[in-house]
C-alpha cells in the first residue's frame, strides 16, 4: 500500500497500517465464515423474539452469525389484518396489524411491523440482513445507527455516499460485525421512509463480566425497549412537498411509542370515546429493570419522558456507559438513545409514562403528547391480559400535565450555563477510560455553523420567477438550513464504492468557496472535509440561532465522539463570537470524563464541541437528524484517509451513476 506521510502523522499511519491489515484479515475471515453461513443454512429469523441470536451473552462462546429477512414495503395502518381494532382491543395485536395512533394512512414497514423486527445480538456477532425491497417505486437503504462499520464501511447504508440505492424488486445483503455495544437502531436512510415506519431496534449486549452496571438491575428484557417517534396523519413525502412547495406544516401533531398511541377518537357503545391502545411495559414489584429508549424522531420534536411515581437512573447514552445519574425526566432528540434503570418499588398499580413534545411539538405549536402504561403485575383476578388491556392508570394525561418538575437530563436549548435542575451532556460522566482524543489541543479543529438562511434553495425557488424574496406569503417562505452556508449536493455515484470517479476538486467547504457570496446567494456543492487517519479532530458546532428557536440533533456516521462542551450564549450567536471566546480560553472543555455519543444537539444560540480520533477510514456522513433538514442538504462528508487508505469494497458490489449516450455512438441504423 502506498502511503503519503505528513510529518505529524507518520507514526499514526504506521499504527493504523497495522489496524487496516488486521481488518483486512478479518474481512477475509468474514468472507470465509459467510461461506460457512451459506453452507450450514443457519436459521433465519424474521421476528425478534425467538431468534437464536437473542441469548445470554457469554465471554467464551464464539460470535454467531445472525441472519434476518427484512421485507420493506408500502403498507397501511388499521389494515384488514386489524379486524375490529380498536373496538376489540385484542385485534390490535394481531399479526400484521399496525394500529398507529388510530389515523388511517399509508406507511412504509419492515415485515409489516412498526417498529420493525428487533435485532438483538451479542457483542461481535455478525449481523446478516437480507433486505428485500418490495416497494413499488422507491429505492431504499438501511443505516445501522450507532454501528461503526469498522471492517465494512460499504455497509453503512448511505445512498450515494457508501452504496447505490437498492432498487424496487431487488434484495441487498447487509453484513457487518456488531462492534458497538448498547442500544442502537436501524432505519431507512432514503427520503421520508424512516418517519413512515421503516425503523427498528438494534441491541448489542455484552457478557455480565463486561457490564459495569450489571449489579444495578435484575432484568434487561426485549419488551422494555421503547422507540419514540413523532407521527403524522399522512405519508412523509406528502408533508414534505406541501411544506417546501406550498404552505404545509412541518410540525408533528403527535408521538408514537413502539408504534402505538392514542390520538384519533373513535366512538364505541353509548358513544363512549375509544382509542387505539398505548404501549404497555410490564414489571414485577421489587425488581429493577433496564429500559432502552430510542428516539427515531422525524421533525423538530424533542420529547420529554417521565414516569408517574418513579424516578429514573440513567446508565448509558448512545451505547456508552456513564456513571449512574438519577433524574425525574429525560429529554431525547432525534437519533439519540438512552438506557435507564427503573426500580419497581411502588405499590402494585398502573402508572402513566408521560411523553411531552417540545419546540415544534410544544406549547407554541402542536402541543403533542403521548402516554404509555407502566403496569405492575397485579396479583389479583385481573392477571387476565385481555381485561388488563382495558385498564388504565387513574387520571387523564394532557399536554399541560405531561410535564413534571424535577431534575431533567438533556434539556432543550440549555447548556453548561444552566441551573441545578438540569444535567447537560458534557456533565454525564463516562465510565470508559478516556483516550488520547482528549489531549489539550486537537490536531484539527473545524467550525461548523448553521441556521435557517434566507436564500433561494434552487429546488424550491426559481429566480427570476419566484425567488425567495419574491414570495409574499410568509408561510411559503421556507428558509434553508445549511452547514456553513452550503447545502450538500449529493453525488450521482457512491463516493466510497466508486471512489475512482471522484475528481480531485470535487469537494468544497468553507475554505474553498470563498469567491462566492454564500451569505446571500444559495450555495450548493459536495460539502466535505478531509482529515488524515489517526488525527484527533475537534468540531465546534454552532447554532447561530437567528431564525426560530429550533434545535438540530447532529449525527456522525462511523464514530462515537466525546461531547466536551455545550453552552447557550444567548438567543443568537456568531462564529466570530465563539472563536473569540475560544481564543480567550473561555470555552470550558470537559477533557476528563465526558460521555461518548454519536448524536448530540446544540443549544439554539450556542455551541457544542465534540472530539474524536479519526481511526476509521472512510467517507462518513455528518448531518442533522431531522429528516426535512438532511434531505435538503444539511449534511456534509467527513473523509478520513486518502482514497487508497480506505478499505476496498467486495467484488461485484453494485454500481450506479449517470449515463448518457454519445450521439455519435450506439446507433446502429440498418
Ligand atoms: C470466523 O470463524 C472462526 C472459526 O469459527 C473464528 O475463529 C473467527 O473469529 C471468525 N471470524 C469472524 C470475523 O467472526
Ligand atoms: C403517586 O404519587 C401521587 C402524588 O404524590 C400520589 O397522590 C399517588 O397516590 C401515588 N400513586 C400511587 C399508586 O402510589
Ligand atoms: C468561513 O470563512 C469565512 C471567511 O474566511 C470566515 O469569516 C468564517 O468564519 C468561516 N466560517 C467558519 C464556520 O469557519
Ligand atoms: C430572514 O429574514 C427574516 C425576515 O424575513 C428575519 O427575521 C430573519 O432573521 C432572517 N434570517 C437570517 C438568518 O438572516
Ligand atoms: Cu436540522
Short mmCIF file of C-alpha atoms in Angstrom, two decimals, residues 2-413:
data_model
loop_
_atom_site.label_atom_id
_atom_site.label_comp_id
_atom_site.label_asym_id
_atom_site.label_seq_id
_atom_site.Cartn_x
_atom_site.Cartn_y
_atom_site.Cartn_z
CA UNK A 2 1.24 3.45 -0.92
CA UNK A 3 1.37 5.83 1.97
CA UNK A 4 1.94 9.54 1.91
CA UNK A 5 3.25 10.54 5.28
CA UNK A 6 2.83 14.09 6.52
CA UNK A 7 5.28 14.83 9.29
CA UNK A 8 2.95 14.79 12.30
CA UNK A 9 1.02 11.67 11.38
CA UNK A 10 3.79 9.27 10.31
CA UNK A 11 3.69 7.21 13.46
CA UNK A 12 -0.09 7.25 13.48
CA UNK A 13 -0.18 5.95 9.95
CA UNK A 14 2.16 3.10 10.76
CA UNK A 15 -0.08 2.24 13.71
CA UNK A 16 -3.18 2.46 11.56
CA UNK A 17 -1.50 0.38 8.88
CA UNK A 18 -1.40 -2.46 11.39
CA UNK A 19 -5.05 -1.94 12.09
CA UNK A 20 -6.00 -1.97 8.42
CA UNK A 21 -4.06 -5.20 7.90
CA UNK A 22 -5.91 -6.64 10.84
CA UNK A 23 -9.25 -5.53 9.44
CA UNK A 24 -8.38 -6.91 6.00
CA UNK A 25 -7.61 -10.21 7.61
CA UNK A 26 -10.91 -10.25 9.45
CA UNK A 27 -12.75 -9.38 6.25
CA UNK A 28 -11.23 -12.39 4.55
CA UNK A 29 -12.19 -14.45 7.54
CA UNK A 30 -15.65 -12.97 7.43
CA UNK A 31 -15.93 -13.98 3.78
CA UNK A 32 -14.93 -17.48 4.69
CA UNK A 33 -17.32 -17.55 7.61
CA UNK A 34 -20.14 -16.36 5.38
CA UNK A 35 -19.47 -19.27 3.09
CA UNK A 36 -19.94 -21.46 6.14
CA UNK A 37 -23.05 -19.50 6.91
CA UNK A 38 -24.48 -20.29 3.50
CA UNK A 39 -23.33 -23.86 3.78
CA UNK A 40 -24.99 -24.57 7.08
CA UNK A 41 -28.13 -22.57 6.41
CA UNK A 42 -28.19 -21.08 9.85
CA UNK A 43 -31.81 -20.47 10.63
CA UNK A 44 -33.15 -17.12 9.55
CA UNK A 45 -35.46 -15.48 11.99
CA UNK A 46 -37.96 -12.89 10.92
CA UNK A 47 -39.25 -11.99 14.34
CA UNK A 48 -37.02 -10.81 17.11
CA UNK A 49 -38.48 -12.82 19.98
CA UNK A 50 -37.46 -16.35 19.05
CA UNK A 51 -34.23 -15.62 17.18
CA UNK A 52 -31.34 -17.93 18.14
CA UNK A 53 -29.03 -14.91 18.46
CA UNK A 54 -31.14 -13.49 21.27
CA UNK A 55 -29.32 -15.34 24.01
CA UNK A 56 -27.39 -14.81 27.21
CA UNK A 57 -24.06 -13.38 26.12
CA UNK A 58 -21.09 -15.28 27.45
CA UNK A 59 -17.47 -14.37 27.20
CA UNK A 60 -16.06 -17.67 26.00
CA UNK A 61 -18.63 -18.56 23.36
CA UNK A 62 -17.69 -17.55 19.80
CA UNK A 63 -19.68 -14.90 17.96
CA UNK A 64 -22.70 -16.12 15.97
CA UNK A 65 -23.96 -15.34 12.51
CA UNK A 66 -27.30 -13.70 12.97
CA UNK A 67 -29.48 -13.77 9.88
CA UNK A 68 -32.63 -11.71 9.36
CA UNK A 69 -35.01 -11.27 6.47
CA UNK A 70 -36.36 -7.78 6.10
CA UNK A 71 -39.11 -7.06 3.65
CA UNK A 72 -39.65 -3.34 3.22
CA UNK A 73 -42.93 -2.41 1.59
CA UNK A 74 -45.72 0.14 1.24
CA UNK A 75 -48.43 -0.70 3.72
CA UNK A 76 -51.32 0.84 5.67
CA UNK A 77 -52.38 1.36 9.28
CA UNK A 78 -55.54 -0.39 10.51
CA UNK A 79 -55.46 -2.71 7.51
CA UNK A 80 -57.77 -5.70 7.23
CA UNK A 81 -55.25 -7.61 9.37
CA UNK A 82 -56.61 -5.47 12.23
CA UNK A 83 -60.18 -6.83 12.10
CA UNK A 84 -62.18 -4.94 14.75
CA UNK A 85 -59.33 -2.85 16.25
CA UNK A 86 -59.73 -0.59 18.24
CA UNK A 87 -63.27 -1.64 19.26
CA UNK A 88 -61.93 -5.05 20.15
CA UNK A 89 -58.54 -4.06 21.55
CA UNK A 90 -57.15 -7.59 21.26
CA UNK A 91 -57.49 -7.37 17.49
CA UNK A 92 -54.99 -4.50 17.50
CA UNK A 93 -52.28 -7.03 18.42
CA UNK A 94 -53.00 -9.47 15.59
CA UNK A 95 -50.24 -10.35 13.17
CA UNK A 96 -49.56 -7.58 10.63
CA UNK A 97 -51.88 -5.12 12.37
CA UNK A 98 -50.29 -1.67 12.66
CA UNK A 99 -52.79 0.47 14.63
CA UNK A 100 -50.59 3.58 14.93
CA UNK A 101 -52.48 6.43 16.60
CA UNK A 102 -55.78 5.48 15.03
CA UNK A 103 -55.27 7.58 11.89
CA UNK A 104 -55.71 5.67 8.67
CA UNK A 105 -52.73 6.39 6.44
CA UNK A 106 -50.15 4.87 4.13
CA UNK A 107 -46.94 3.70 5.82
CA UNK A 108 -43.65 2.00 4.96
CA UNK A 109 -42.93 -1.04 7.07
CA UNK A 110 -40.29 -3.67 7.59
CA UNK A 111 -42.03 -7.05 7.99
CA UNK A 112 -45.39 -5.29 8.48
CA UNK A 113 -44.47 -4.00 11.93
CA UNK A 114 -43.72 -0.61 13.46
CA UNK A 115 -41.08 -0.70 14.83
CA UNK A 116 -39.55 -3.31 12.52
CA UNK A 117 -38.25 -6.63 13.88
CA UNK A 118 -35.76 -6.11 16.69
CA UNK A 119 -32.21 -7.22 16.10
CA UNK A 120 -30.79 -8.41 19.43
CA UNK A 121 -27.30 -9.85 19.35
CA UNK A 122 -24.17 -10.25 21.45
CA UNK A 123 -21.06 -8.13 21.06
CA UNK A 124 -19.06 -9.07 17.93
CA UNK A 125 -21.79 -11.22 16.38
CA UNK A 126 -22.03 -10.91 12.62
CA UNK A 127 -25.35 -9.44 11.61
CA UNK A 128 -26.61 -10.52 8.18
CA UNK A 129 -29.76 -8.85 6.87
CA UNK A 130 -31.27 -9.63 3.51
CA UNK A 131 -33.22 -6.51 2.70
CA UNK A 132 -35.83 -7.14 0.08
CA UNK A 133 -37.28 -4.00 -1.46
CA UNK A 134 -40.95 -4.67 -2.12
CA UNK A 135 -41.90 -1.02 -2.51
CA UNK A 136 -43.44 -0.29 -5.86
CA UNK A 137 -41.47 2.78 -6.84
CA UNK A 138 -38.93 3.77 -4.21
CA UNK A 139 -35.33 2.78 -3.76
CA UNK A 140 -34.07 2.19 -0.24
CA UNK A 141 -31.04 1.64 2.03
CA UNK A 142 -30.72 0.92 5.75
CA UNK A 143 -28.32 2.68 8.08
CA UNK A 144 -27.25 0.86 11.26
CA UNK A 145 -27.26 3.90 13.52
CA UNK A 146 -24.53 3.54 16.16
CA UNK A 147 -22.51 0.79 14.46
CA UNK A 148 -19.16 1.98 13.13
CA UNK A 149 -18.74 -0.47 10.24
CA UNK A 150 -15.03 -0.72 11.02
CA UNK A 151 -14.34 -3.61 8.66
CA UNK A 152 -17.21 -2.85 6.30
CA UNK A 153 -17.54 0.90 5.57
CA UNK A 154 -19.59 -0.01 2.47
CA UNK A 155 -22.35 -1.40 4.74
CA UNK A 156 -23.14 1.98 6.34
CA UNK A 157 -26.28 2.34 4.23
CA UNK A 158 -26.00 5.93 2.99
CA UNK A 159 -27.19 6.28 -0.60
CA UNK A 160 -24.60 7.86 -2.92
CA UNK A 161 -22.04 8.03 -0.11
CA UNK A 162 -21.41 4.37 0.70
CA UNK A 163 -23.63 2.43 -1.70
CA UNK A 164 -26.14 2.64 -4.54
CA UNK A 165 -29.80 2.87 -3.57
CA UNK A 166 -31.39 -0.58 -3.61
CA UNK A 167 -33.94 -0.59 -6.41
CA UNK A 168 -37.51 -1.82 -6.06
CA UNK A 169 -37.66 -5.57 -6.64
CA UNK A 170 -34.01 -6.03 -5.56
CA UNK A 171 -32.50 -7.64 -2.47
CA UNK A 172 -29.30 -6.39 -0.86
CA UNK A 173 -27.44 -8.33 1.81
CA UNK A 174 -26.11 -6.18 4.63
CA UNK A 175 -23.40 -7.83 6.67
CA UNK A 176 -21.37 -6.30 9.47
CA UNK A 177 -19.93 -7.06 12.85
CA UNK A 178 -21.81 -5.67 15.86
CA UNK A 179 -18.72 -3.97 17.27
CA UNK A 180 -20.56 -1.24 19.20
CA UNK A 181 -22.38 -2.44 22.30
CA UNK A 182 -25.57 -0.97 23.72
CA UNK A 183 -28.82 0.47 22.44
CA UNK A 184 -28.83 1.37 18.76
CA UNK A 185 -31.34 1.29 15.93
CA UNK A 186 -31.64 0.82 12.24
CA UNK A 187 -33.60 2.99 9.85
CA UNK A 188 -34.08 3.68 6.19
CA UNK A 189 -31.71 6.43 5.07
CA UNK A 190 -33.67 7.48 1.99
CA UNK A 191 -36.30 10.19 1.70
CA UNK A 192 -39.05 10.01 4.32
CA UNK A 193 -39.17 6.25 4.77
CA UNK A 194 -37.98 6.41 8.37
CA UNK A 195 -40.90 8.51 9.53
CA UNK A 196 -43.31 6.38 7.55
CA UNK A 197 -42.30 3.47 9.77
CA UNK A 198 -39.04 1.97 8.45
CA UNK A 199 -37.03 1.73 11.66
CA UNK A 200 -36.37 -0.75 14.44
CA UNK A 201 -34.18 -1.51 17.48
CA UNK A 202 -30.65 -2.87 17.23
CA UNK A 203 -29.49 -4.05 20.65
CA UNK A 204 -25.97 -5.33 21.29
CA UNK A 205 -25.44 -6.98 24.68
CA UNK A 206 -22.26 -7.96 26.49
CA UNK A 207 -21.35 -10.76 28.92
CA UNK A 208 -22.07 -9.85 32.55
CA UNK A 209 -18.38 -9.51 33.38
CA UNK A 210 -18.06 -6.71 30.80
CA UNK A 211 -21.16 -4.88 32.02
CA UNK A 212 -20.30 -2.27 34.67
CA UNK A 213 -23.98 -1.79 35.55
CA UNK A 214 -24.94 -5.45 35.78
CA UNK A 215 -25.31 -5.47 39.56
CA UNK A 216 -27.60 -2.44 39.44
CA UNK A 217 -30.53 -4.19 37.77
CA UNK A 218 -32.26 -7.57 37.61
CA UNK A 219 -33.74 -7.69 34.09
CA UNK A 220 -32.82 -6.45 30.63
CA UNK A 221 -35.80 -7.52 28.53
CA UNK A 222 -36.70 -7.02 24.86
CA UNK A 223 -40.13 -5.77 25.91
CA UNK A 224 -38.52 -2.82 27.72
CA UNK A 225 -37.14 -1.25 24.57
CA UNK A 226 -39.00 2.00 23.97
CA UNK A 227 -38.88 3.55 20.50
CA UNK A 228 -40.18 7.11 20.24
CA UNK A 229 -41.14 8.87 17.01
CA UNK A 230 -43.17 11.96 16.18
CA UNK A 231 -46.05 10.99 13.94
CA UNK A 232 -48.34 12.49 11.32
CA UNK A 233 -51.57 11.78 9.51
CA UNK A 234 -50.07 11.32 6.05
CA UNK A 235 -47.01 9.99 4.24
CA UNK A 236 -43.83 11.93 4.97
CA UNK A 237 -43.37 12.79 1.30
CA UNK A 238 -46.82 14.41 1.11
CA UNK A 239 -45.98 16.56 4.11
CA UNK A 240 -42.52 17.34 2.72
CA UNK A 241 -43.89 18.53 -0.62
CA UNK A 242 -46.68 20.58 0.96
CA UNK A 243 -44.23 22.30 3.30
CA UNK A 244 -41.49 23.02 0.80
CA UNK A 245 -43.57 23.91 -2.24
CA UNK A 246 -46.66 25.36 -0.65
CA UNK A 247 -47.73 26.38 2.84
CA UNK A 248 -47.99 23.00 4.54
CA UNK A 249 -46.86 22.40 8.10
CA UNK A 250 -43.55 20.95 9.27
CA UNK A 251 -44.80 20.17 12.77
CA UNK A 252 -45.91 16.78 14.02
CA UNK A 253 -49.22 16.65 15.92
CA UNK A 254 -48.47 13.53 17.93
CA UNK A 255 -45.94 10.94 19.06
CA UNK A 256 -45.87 7.14 18.93
CA UNK A 257 -44.26 4.80 21.45
CA UNK A 258 -43.33 1.45 19.93
CA UNK A 259 -45.71 2.26 17.07
CA UNK A 260 -48.63 2.74 19.45
CA UNK A 261 -50.52 5.67 20.81
CA UNK A 262 -53.85 7.39 21.24
CA UNK A 263 -54.76 10.34 19.08
CA UNK A 264 -57.79 9.80 16.91
CA UNK A 265 -61.02 9.31 18.86
CA UNK A 266 -63.40 6.53 17.89
CA UNK A 267 -66.82 6.18 19.45
CA UNK A 268 -67.99 2.88 20.84
CA UNK A 269 -71.13 1.75 22.57
CA UNK A 270 -73.13 4.55 24.20
CA UNK A 271 -70.88 7.00 22.38
CA UNK A 272 -68.02 6.19 24.73
CA UNK A 273 -64.70 7.50 23.31
CA UNK A 274 -62.25 4.78 22.37
CA UNK A 275 -58.59 4.99 21.34
CA UNK A 276 -56.08 2.70 19.77
CA UNK A 277 -54.05 1.09 22.57
CA UNK A 278 -50.95 2.74 24.06
CA UNK A 279 -47.72 0.83 24.68
CA UNK A 280 -47.53 -1.18 27.91
CA UNK A 281 -44.42 -2.02 29.88
CA UNK A 282 -44.86 -4.77 32.45
CA UNK A 283 -42.84 -5.11 35.64
CA UNK A 284 -42.97 -7.07 38.89
CA UNK A 285 -42.79 -5.28 42.19
CA UNK A 286 -39.40 -5.49 43.88
CA UNK A 287 -37.27 -5.82 40.74
CA UNK A 288 -35.10 -3.41 38.82
CA UNK A 289 -35.37 -3.18 35.05
CA UNK A 290 -33.14 -1.84 32.31
CA UNK A 291 -35.12 0.28 29.87
CA UNK A 292 -33.68 1.22 26.49
CA UNK A 293 -35.00 4.40 24.88
CA UNK A 294 -34.51 5.10 21.18
CA UNK A 295 -35.66 8.38 19.65
CA UNK A 296 -36.20 7.68 15.94
CA UNK A 297 -37.69 11.20 15.55
CA UNK A 298 -38.53 12.93 12.31
CA UNK A 299 -39.04 16.67 12.78
CA UNK A 300 -38.15 19.31 15.36
CA UNK A 301 -39.83 17.46 18.23
CA UNK A 302 -37.64 16.72 21.26
CA UNK A 303 -39.59 14.52 23.68
CA UNK A 304 -39.59 14.75 27.47
CA UNK A 305 -40.36 11.49 29.28
CA UNK A 306 -41.44 11.00 32.90
CA UNK A 307 -42.89 8.04 34.79
CA UNK A 308 -45.52 8.73 37.44
CA UNK A 309 -44.33 7.98 40.98
CA UNK A 310 -40.93 6.74 39.73
CA UNK A 311 -37.58 8.32 39.11
CA UNK A 312 -35.14 7.04 36.53
CA UNK A 313 -31.46 6.17 36.82
CA UNK A 314 -29.61 6.90 33.61
CA UNK A 315 -26.75 4.47 32.88
CA UNK A 316 -25.88 4.86 29.23
CA UNK A 317 -26.21 7.06 26.18
CA UNK A 318 -25.74 6.10 22.53
CA UNK A 319 -24.25 2.80 23.68
CA UNK A 320 -21.63 4.17 26.08
CA UNK A 321 -21.91 3.62 29.81
CA UNK A 322 -21.96 6.53 32.19
CA UNK A 323 -21.91 6.82 35.96
CA UNK A 324 -25.47 6.32 37.25
CA UNK A 325 -27.33 9.61 37.04
CA UNK A 326 -30.70 9.79 38.83
CA UNK A 327 -33.35 12.15 37.46
CA UNK A 328 -37.05 12.86 37.15
CA UNK A 329 -37.25 13.38 33.42
CA UNK A 330 -35.29 12.65 30.30
CA UNK A 331 -35.37 14.57 27.03
CA UNK A 332 -34.43 12.76 23.84
CA UNK A 333 -33.68 14.26 20.44
CA UNK A 334 -33.97 12.50 17.07
CA UNK A 335 -31.27 9.85 16.73
CA UNK A 336 -30.29 9.69 20.44
CA UNK A 337 -30.51 6.62 22.68
CA UNK A 338 -30.54 6.42 26.48
CA UNK A 339 -30.67 3.48 28.87
CA UNK A 340 -32.05 3.84 32.37
CA UNK A 341 -32.87 1.63 35.31
CA UNK A 342 -36.39 1.65 36.68
CA UNK A 343 -36.82 0.40 40.20
CA UNK A 344 -40.30 -1.13 40.51
CA UNK A 345 -40.53 -0.24 44.18
CA UNK A 346 -44.00 1.32 44.27
CA UNK A 347 -47.33 -0.26 45.15
CA UNK A 348 -48.82 -2.73 42.66
CA UNK A 349 -50.73 -0.48 40.32
CA UNK A 350 -50.77 1.09 36.89
CA UNK A 351 -48.79 4.27 36.22
CA UNK A 352 -48.69 6.67 33.30
CA UNK A 353 -45.50 7.13 31.40
CA UNK A 354 -45.84 10.66 30.00
CA UNK A 355 -44.27 11.94 26.80
CA UNK A 356 -44.39 15.66 26.12
CA UNK A 357 -43.39 17.37 22.89
CA UNK A 358 -41.12 20.41 22.84
CA UNK A 359 -40.38 23.18 20.31
CA UNK A 360 -42.45 22.47 17.17
CA UNK A 361 -44.35 19.83 19.15
CA UNK A 362 -44.57 22.13 22.16
CA UNK A 363 -46.54 24.91 23.79
CA UNK A 364 -46.38 27.36 20.86
CA UNK A 365 -47.33 24.86 18.20
CA UNK A 366 -48.88 21.39 18.09
CA UNK A 367 -48.81 20.51 21.82
CA UNK A 368 -48.02 16.92 21.00
CA UNK A 369 -48.04 14.39 23.81
CA UNK A 370 -48.48 10.68 24.28
CA UNK A 371 -48.83 8.09 27.01
CA UNK A 372 -47.68 4.58 27.72
CA UNK A 373 -48.57 2.41 30.70
CA UNK A 374 -46.21 1.07 33.32
CA UNK A 375 -48.06 -1.98 34.53
CA UNK A 376 -47.15 -3.84 37.68
CA UNK A 377 -48.07 -7.48 37.81
CA UNK A 378 -51.38 -7.16 39.68
CA UNK A 379 -51.67 -10.37 41.66
CA UNK A 380 -55.45 -10.46 41.54
CA UNK A 381 -58.26 -11.53 39.25
CA UNK A 382 -57.09 -9.05 36.65
CA UNK A 383 -54.00 -11.01 35.60
CA UNK A 384 -56.06 -11.99 32.58
CA UNK A 385 -54.33 -9.95 29.87
CA UNK A 386 -57.49 -9.21 27.88
CA UNK A 387 -59.16 -7.42 30.71
CA UNK A 388 -55.98 -5.60 31.63
CA UNK A 389 -55.79 -4.16 28.13
CA UNK A 390 -58.80 -2.07 29.02
CA UNK A 391 -57.41 -0.89 32.36
CA UNK A 392 -55.57 2.39 32.57
CA UNK A 393 -53.89 4.39 35.31
CA UNK A 394 -56.05 6.93 37.07
CA UNK A 395 -56.29 10.48 35.78
CA UNK A 396 -56.22 11.95 32.30
CA UNK A 397 -52.93 12.94 30.76
CA UNK A 398 -52.99 16.24 28.89
CA UNK A 399 -50.26 18.21 27.17
CA UNK A 400 -50.14 20.55 30.14
CA UNK A 401 -49.78 17.92 32.84
CA UNK A 402 -47.32 15.84 30.81
CA UNK A 403 -44.51 17.94 32.28
CA UNK A 404 -43.22 17.01 35.71
CA UNK A 405 -40.89 19.30 37.65
CA UNK A 406 -37.62 17.86 38.87
CA UNK A 407 -34.10 17.14 37.73
CA UNK A 408 -34.05 16.88 33.93
CA UNK A 409 -31.46 15.21 31.74
CA UNK A 410 -30.63 16.71 28.32
CA UNK A 411 -32.85 19.82 28.49
CA UNK A 412 -33.85 21.69 25.34
CA UNK A 413 -31.62 24.66 24.46
#
